[in-house]
PDB file of C-alpha atoms in Angstrom:
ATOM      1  CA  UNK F   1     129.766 126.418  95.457  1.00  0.00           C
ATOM      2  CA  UNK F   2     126.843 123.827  95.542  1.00  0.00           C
ATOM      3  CA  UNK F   3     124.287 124.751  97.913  1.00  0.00           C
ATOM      4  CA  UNK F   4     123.360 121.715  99.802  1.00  0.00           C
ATOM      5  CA  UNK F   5     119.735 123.697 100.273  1.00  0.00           C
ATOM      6  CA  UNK F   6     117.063 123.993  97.525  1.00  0.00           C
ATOM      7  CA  UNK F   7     113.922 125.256  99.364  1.00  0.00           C
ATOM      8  CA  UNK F   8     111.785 123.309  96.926  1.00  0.00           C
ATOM      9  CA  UNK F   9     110.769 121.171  99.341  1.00  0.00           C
ATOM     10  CA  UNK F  10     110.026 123.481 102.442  1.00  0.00           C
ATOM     11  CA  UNK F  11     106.114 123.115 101.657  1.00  0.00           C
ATOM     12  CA  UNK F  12     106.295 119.847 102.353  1.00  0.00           C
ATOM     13  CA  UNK F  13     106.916 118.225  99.132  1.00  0.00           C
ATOM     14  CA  UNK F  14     110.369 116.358  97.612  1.00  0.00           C
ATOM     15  CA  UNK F  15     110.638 115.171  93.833  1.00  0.00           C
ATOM     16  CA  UNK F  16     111.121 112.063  91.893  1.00  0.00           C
ATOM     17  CA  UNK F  17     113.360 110.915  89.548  1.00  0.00           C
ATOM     18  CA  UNK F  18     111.569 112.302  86.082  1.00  0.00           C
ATOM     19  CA  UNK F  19     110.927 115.410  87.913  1.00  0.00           C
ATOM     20  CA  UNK F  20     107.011 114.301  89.438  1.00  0.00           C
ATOM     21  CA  UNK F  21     106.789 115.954  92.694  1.00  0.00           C
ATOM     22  CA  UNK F  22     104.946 114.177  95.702  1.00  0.00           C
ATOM     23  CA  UNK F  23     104.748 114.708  99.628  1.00  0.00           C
ATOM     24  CA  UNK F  24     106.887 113.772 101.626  1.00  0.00           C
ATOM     25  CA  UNK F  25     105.087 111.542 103.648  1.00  0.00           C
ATOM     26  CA  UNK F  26     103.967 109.333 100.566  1.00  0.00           C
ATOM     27  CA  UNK F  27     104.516 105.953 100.996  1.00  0.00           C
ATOM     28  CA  UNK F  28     106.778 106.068  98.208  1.00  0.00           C
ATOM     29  CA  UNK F  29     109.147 108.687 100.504  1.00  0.00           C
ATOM     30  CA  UNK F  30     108.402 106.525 103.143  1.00  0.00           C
ATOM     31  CA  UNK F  31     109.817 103.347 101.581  1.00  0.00           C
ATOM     32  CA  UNK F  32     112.783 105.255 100.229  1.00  0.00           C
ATOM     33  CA  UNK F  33     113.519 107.091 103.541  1.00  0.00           C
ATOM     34  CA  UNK F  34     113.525 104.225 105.471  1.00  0.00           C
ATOM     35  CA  UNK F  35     116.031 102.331 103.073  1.00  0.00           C
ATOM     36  CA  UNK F  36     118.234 105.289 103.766  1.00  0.00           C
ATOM     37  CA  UNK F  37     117.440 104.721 107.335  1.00  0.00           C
ATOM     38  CA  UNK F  38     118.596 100.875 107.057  1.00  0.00           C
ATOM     39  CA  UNK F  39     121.888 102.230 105.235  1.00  0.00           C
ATOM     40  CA  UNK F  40     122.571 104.621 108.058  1.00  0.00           C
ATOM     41  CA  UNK F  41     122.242 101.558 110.524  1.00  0.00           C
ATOM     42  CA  UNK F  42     124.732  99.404 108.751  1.00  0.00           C
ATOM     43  CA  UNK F  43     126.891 102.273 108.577  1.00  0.00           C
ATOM     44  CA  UNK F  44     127.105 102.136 112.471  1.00  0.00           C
ATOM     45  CA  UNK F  45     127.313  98.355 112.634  1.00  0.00           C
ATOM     46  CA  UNK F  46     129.896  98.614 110.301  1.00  0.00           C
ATOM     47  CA  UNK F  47     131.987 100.447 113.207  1.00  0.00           C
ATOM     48  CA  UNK F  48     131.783  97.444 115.366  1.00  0.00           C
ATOM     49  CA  UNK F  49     132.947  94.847 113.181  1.00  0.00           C
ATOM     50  CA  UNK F  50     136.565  93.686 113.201  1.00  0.00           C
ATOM     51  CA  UNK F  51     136.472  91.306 110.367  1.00  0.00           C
ATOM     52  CA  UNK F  52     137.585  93.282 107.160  1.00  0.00           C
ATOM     53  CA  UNK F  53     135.664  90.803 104.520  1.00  0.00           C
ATOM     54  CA  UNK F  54     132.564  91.563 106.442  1.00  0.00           C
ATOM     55  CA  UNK F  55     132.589  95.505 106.588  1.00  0.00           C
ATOM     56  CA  UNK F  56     133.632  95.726 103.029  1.00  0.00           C
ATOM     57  CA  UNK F  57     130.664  93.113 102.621  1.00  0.00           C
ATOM     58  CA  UNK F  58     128.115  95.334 104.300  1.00  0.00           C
ATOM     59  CA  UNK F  59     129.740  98.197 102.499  1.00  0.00           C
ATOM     60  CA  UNK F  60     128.443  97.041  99.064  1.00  0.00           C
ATOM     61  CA  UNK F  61     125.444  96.118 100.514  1.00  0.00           C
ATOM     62  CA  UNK F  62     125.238  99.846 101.452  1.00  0.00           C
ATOM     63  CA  UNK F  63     126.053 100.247  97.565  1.00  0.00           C
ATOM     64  CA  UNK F  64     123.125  98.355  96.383  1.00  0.00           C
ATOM     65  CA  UNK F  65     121.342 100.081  98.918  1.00  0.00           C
ATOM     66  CA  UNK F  66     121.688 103.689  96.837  1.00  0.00           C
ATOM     67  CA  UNK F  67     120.962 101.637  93.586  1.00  0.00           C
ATOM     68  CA  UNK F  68     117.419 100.581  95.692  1.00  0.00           C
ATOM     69  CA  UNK F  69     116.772 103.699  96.876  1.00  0.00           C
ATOM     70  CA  UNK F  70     116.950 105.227  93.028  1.00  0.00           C
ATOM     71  CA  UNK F  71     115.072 102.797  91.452  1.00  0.00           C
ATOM     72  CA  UNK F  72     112.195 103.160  93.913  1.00  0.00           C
ATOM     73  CA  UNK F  73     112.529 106.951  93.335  1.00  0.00           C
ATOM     74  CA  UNK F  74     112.440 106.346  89.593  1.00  0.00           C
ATOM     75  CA  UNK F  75     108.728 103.775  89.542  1.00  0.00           C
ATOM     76  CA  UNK F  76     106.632 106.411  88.541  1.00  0.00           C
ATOM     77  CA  UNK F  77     109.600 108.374  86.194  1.00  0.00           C
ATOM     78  CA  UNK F  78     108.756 107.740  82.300  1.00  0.00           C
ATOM     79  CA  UNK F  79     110.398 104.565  80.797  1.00  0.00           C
ATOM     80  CA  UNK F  80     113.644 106.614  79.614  1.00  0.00           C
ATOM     81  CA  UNK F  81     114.519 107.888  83.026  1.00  0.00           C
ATOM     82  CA  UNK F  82     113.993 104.545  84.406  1.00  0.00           C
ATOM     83  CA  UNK F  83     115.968 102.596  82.088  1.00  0.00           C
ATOM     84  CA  UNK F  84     118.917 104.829  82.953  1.00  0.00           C
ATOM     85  CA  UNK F  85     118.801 103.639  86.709  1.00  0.00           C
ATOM     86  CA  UNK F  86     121.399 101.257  88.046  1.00  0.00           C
ATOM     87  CA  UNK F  87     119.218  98.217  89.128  1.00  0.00           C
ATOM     88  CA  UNK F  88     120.740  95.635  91.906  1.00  0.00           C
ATOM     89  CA  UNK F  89     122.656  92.425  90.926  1.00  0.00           C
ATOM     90  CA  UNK F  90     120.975  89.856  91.055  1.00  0.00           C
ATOM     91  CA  UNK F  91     124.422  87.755  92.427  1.00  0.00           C
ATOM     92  CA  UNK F  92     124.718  89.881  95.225  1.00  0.00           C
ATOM     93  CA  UNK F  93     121.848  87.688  96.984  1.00  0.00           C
ATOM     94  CA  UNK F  94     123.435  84.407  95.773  1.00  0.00           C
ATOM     95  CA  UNK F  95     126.543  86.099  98.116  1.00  0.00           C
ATOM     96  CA  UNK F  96     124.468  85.924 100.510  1.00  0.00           C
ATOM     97  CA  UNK F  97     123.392  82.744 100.553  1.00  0.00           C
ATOM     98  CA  UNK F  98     126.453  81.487 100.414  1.00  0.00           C
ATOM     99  CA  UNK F  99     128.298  83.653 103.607  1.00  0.00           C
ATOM    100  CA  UNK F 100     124.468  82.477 105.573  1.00  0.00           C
ATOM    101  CA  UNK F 101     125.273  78.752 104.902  1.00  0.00           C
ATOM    102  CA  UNK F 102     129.228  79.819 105.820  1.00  0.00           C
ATOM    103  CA  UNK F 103     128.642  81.774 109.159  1.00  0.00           C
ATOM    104  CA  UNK F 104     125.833  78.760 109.710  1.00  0.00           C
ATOM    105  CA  UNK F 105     128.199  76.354 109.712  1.00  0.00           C
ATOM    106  CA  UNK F 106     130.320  78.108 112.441  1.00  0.00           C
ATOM    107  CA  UNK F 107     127.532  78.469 114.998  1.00  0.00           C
ATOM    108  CA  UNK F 108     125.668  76.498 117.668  1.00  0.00           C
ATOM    109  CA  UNK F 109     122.493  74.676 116.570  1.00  0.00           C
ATOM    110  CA  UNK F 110     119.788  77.316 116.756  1.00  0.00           C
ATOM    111  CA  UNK F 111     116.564  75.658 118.580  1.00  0.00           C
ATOM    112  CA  UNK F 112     115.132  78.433 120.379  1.00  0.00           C
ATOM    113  CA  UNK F 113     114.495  82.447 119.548  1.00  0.00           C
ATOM    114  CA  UNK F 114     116.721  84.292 120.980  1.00  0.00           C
ATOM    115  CA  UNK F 115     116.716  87.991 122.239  1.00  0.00           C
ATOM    116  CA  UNK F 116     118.536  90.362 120.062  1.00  0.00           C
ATOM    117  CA  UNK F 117     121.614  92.098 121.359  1.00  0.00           C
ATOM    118  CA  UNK F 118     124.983  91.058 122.451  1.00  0.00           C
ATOM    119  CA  UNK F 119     127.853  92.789 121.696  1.00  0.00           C
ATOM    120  CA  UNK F 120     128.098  96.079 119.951  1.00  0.00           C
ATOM    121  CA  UNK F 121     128.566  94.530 116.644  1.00  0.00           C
ATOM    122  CA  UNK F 122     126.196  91.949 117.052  1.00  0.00           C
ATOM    123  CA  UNK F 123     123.460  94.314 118.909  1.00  0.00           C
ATOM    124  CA  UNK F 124     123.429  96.761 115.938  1.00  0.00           C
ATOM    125  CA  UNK F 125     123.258  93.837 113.312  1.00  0.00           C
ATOM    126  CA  UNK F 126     120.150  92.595 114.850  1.00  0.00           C
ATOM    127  CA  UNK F 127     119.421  96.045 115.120  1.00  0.00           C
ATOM    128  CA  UNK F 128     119.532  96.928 110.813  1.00  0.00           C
ATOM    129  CA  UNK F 129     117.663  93.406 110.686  1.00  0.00           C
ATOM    130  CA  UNK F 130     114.898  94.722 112.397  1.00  0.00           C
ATOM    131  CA  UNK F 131     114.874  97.535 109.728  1.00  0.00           C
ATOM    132  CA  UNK F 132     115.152  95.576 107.113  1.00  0.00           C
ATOM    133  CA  UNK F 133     112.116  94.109 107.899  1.00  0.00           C
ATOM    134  CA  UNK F 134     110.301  97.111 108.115  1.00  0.00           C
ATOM    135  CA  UNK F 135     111.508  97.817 104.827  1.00  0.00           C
ATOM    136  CA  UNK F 136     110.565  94.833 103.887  1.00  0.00           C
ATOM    137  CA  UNK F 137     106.104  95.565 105.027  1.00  0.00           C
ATOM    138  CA  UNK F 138     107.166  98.854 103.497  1.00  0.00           C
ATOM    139  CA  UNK F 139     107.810  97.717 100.184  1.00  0.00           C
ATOM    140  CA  UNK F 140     104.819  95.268 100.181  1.00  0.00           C
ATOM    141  CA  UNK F 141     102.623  98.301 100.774  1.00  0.00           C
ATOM    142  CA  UNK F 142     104.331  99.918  97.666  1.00  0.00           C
ATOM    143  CA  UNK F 143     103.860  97.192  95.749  1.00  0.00           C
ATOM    144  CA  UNK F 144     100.431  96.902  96.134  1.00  0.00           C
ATOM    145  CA  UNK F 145      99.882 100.141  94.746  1.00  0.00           C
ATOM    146  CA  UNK F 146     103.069 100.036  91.675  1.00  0.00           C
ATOM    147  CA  UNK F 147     104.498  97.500  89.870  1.00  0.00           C
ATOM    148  CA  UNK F 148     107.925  96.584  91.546  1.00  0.00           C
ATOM    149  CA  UNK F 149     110.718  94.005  90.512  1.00  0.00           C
ATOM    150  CA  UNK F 150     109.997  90.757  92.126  1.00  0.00           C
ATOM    151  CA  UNK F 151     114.601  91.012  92.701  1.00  0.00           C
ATOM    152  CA  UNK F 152     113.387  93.890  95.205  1.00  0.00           C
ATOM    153  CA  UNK F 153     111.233  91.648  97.484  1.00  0.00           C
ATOM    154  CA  UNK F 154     114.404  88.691  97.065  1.00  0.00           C
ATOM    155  CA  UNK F 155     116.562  91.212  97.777  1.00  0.00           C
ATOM    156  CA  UNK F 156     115.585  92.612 101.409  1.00  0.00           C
ATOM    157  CA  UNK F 157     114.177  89.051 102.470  1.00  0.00           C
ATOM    158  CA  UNK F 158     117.767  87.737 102.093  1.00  0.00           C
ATOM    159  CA  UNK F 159     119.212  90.626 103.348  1.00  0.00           C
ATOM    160  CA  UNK F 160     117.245  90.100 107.008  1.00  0.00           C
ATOM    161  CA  UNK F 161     118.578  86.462 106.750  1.00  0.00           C
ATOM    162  CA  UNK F 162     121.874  87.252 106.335  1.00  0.00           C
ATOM    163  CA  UNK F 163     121.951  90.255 109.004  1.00  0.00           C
ATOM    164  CA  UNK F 164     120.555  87.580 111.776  1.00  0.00           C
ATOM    165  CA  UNK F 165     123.141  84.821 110.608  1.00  0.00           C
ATOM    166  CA  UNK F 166     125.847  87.889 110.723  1.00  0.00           C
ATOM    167  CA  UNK F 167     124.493  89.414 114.056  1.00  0.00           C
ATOM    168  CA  UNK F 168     124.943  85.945 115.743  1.00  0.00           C
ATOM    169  CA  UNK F 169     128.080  85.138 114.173  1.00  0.00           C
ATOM    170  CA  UNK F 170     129.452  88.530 115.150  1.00  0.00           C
ATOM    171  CA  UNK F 171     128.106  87.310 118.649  1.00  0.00           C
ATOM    172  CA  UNK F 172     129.477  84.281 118.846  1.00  0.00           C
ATOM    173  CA  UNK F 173     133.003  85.199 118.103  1.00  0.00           C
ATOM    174  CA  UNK F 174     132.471  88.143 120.667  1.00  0.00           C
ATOM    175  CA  UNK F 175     131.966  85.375 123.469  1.00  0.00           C
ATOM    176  CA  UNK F 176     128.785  86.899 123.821  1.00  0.00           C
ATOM    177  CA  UNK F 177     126.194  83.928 124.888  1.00  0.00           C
ATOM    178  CA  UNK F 178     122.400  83.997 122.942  1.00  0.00           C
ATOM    179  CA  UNK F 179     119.960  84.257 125.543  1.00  0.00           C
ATOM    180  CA  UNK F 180     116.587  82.185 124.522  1.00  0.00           C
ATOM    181  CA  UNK F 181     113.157  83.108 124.899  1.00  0.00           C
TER     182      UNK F 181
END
């Protein structure tokens, strides 16, 4: 049996990919722990959502997450390590693109902001948005100090997008009215 415990990290240090060992409140472990935290979030949105296309949608979205989440933990592994590291697909933002313009299409004229929530669904969509962006100043602080793929940046930008344009979607075909600001 596996044990799920490895007691290297109980002084307050985790390692890399490559094997380079850093604490855990690095903004590297930072960045990657709150990807995992955005994950987790669409993993509980994912509960709420009726629409099959969509959960398996934000299921592979939950996929490239992992694949994010590796490469980050592979930046400072040597070039051999990181070459072996499933990167994201690029077409997986060109996805969504096209389901924003899609669930755009279907919803009222937005000409206000409006406060997040709604329905369950909805609620915790706007809810892993919010993360996202977080992420998102995360990974600009990373960046600042390695040298990132500009796909990452792409990546969580359009990701925010398309969890608004889902959360009011998911709204709007809950009946559930967007209250302006």
């Amino acid at each position: 049996m596996i044990k799920i415990y490895t007691k290297t990290g109980d002084k307050g240090e985790t390692g890399l990919l490559g094997g380079k060992r850093v604490s855990k409140n690095s903004l590297e472990i930072e960045l990657i722990g709150e990807v995992d935290e955005l994950n987790a979030f669409l993993g509980v949105s994912i509960l709420f959502i009726k629409e099959e296309k969509l959960k398996l949608f934000l299921q592979d979205i939950q996929r490239d997450l992992f694949k994010f989440g590796a490469e980050l933990a592979a930046l400072q592994a040597p070039l051999a390590v990181q070459e072996k590291i499933a990167k994201l697909n690029f077409s997986r933002v060109e996805e969504m693109e096209k389901l924003i313009d899609e669930f755009w299409q279907e919803l009222p004229e937005l000409k206000n902001f409006i406060l997040p929530g709604g329905a369950a669904a909805g609620a915790n969509l706007h809810l892993a948005r919010v993360v996202c962006r977080r992420v998102e100043r995360k990974l600009v602080a990373v960046g600042q100090n390695l040298s990132l793929r500009l796909e990452l940046y792409i990546y969580l930008n359009r990701l925010s997008d398309f969890l608004f344009a889902a959360a009011r979607r998911e709204n709007y075909r809950d009946k559930q009215e967007e209250i302006i600001v």
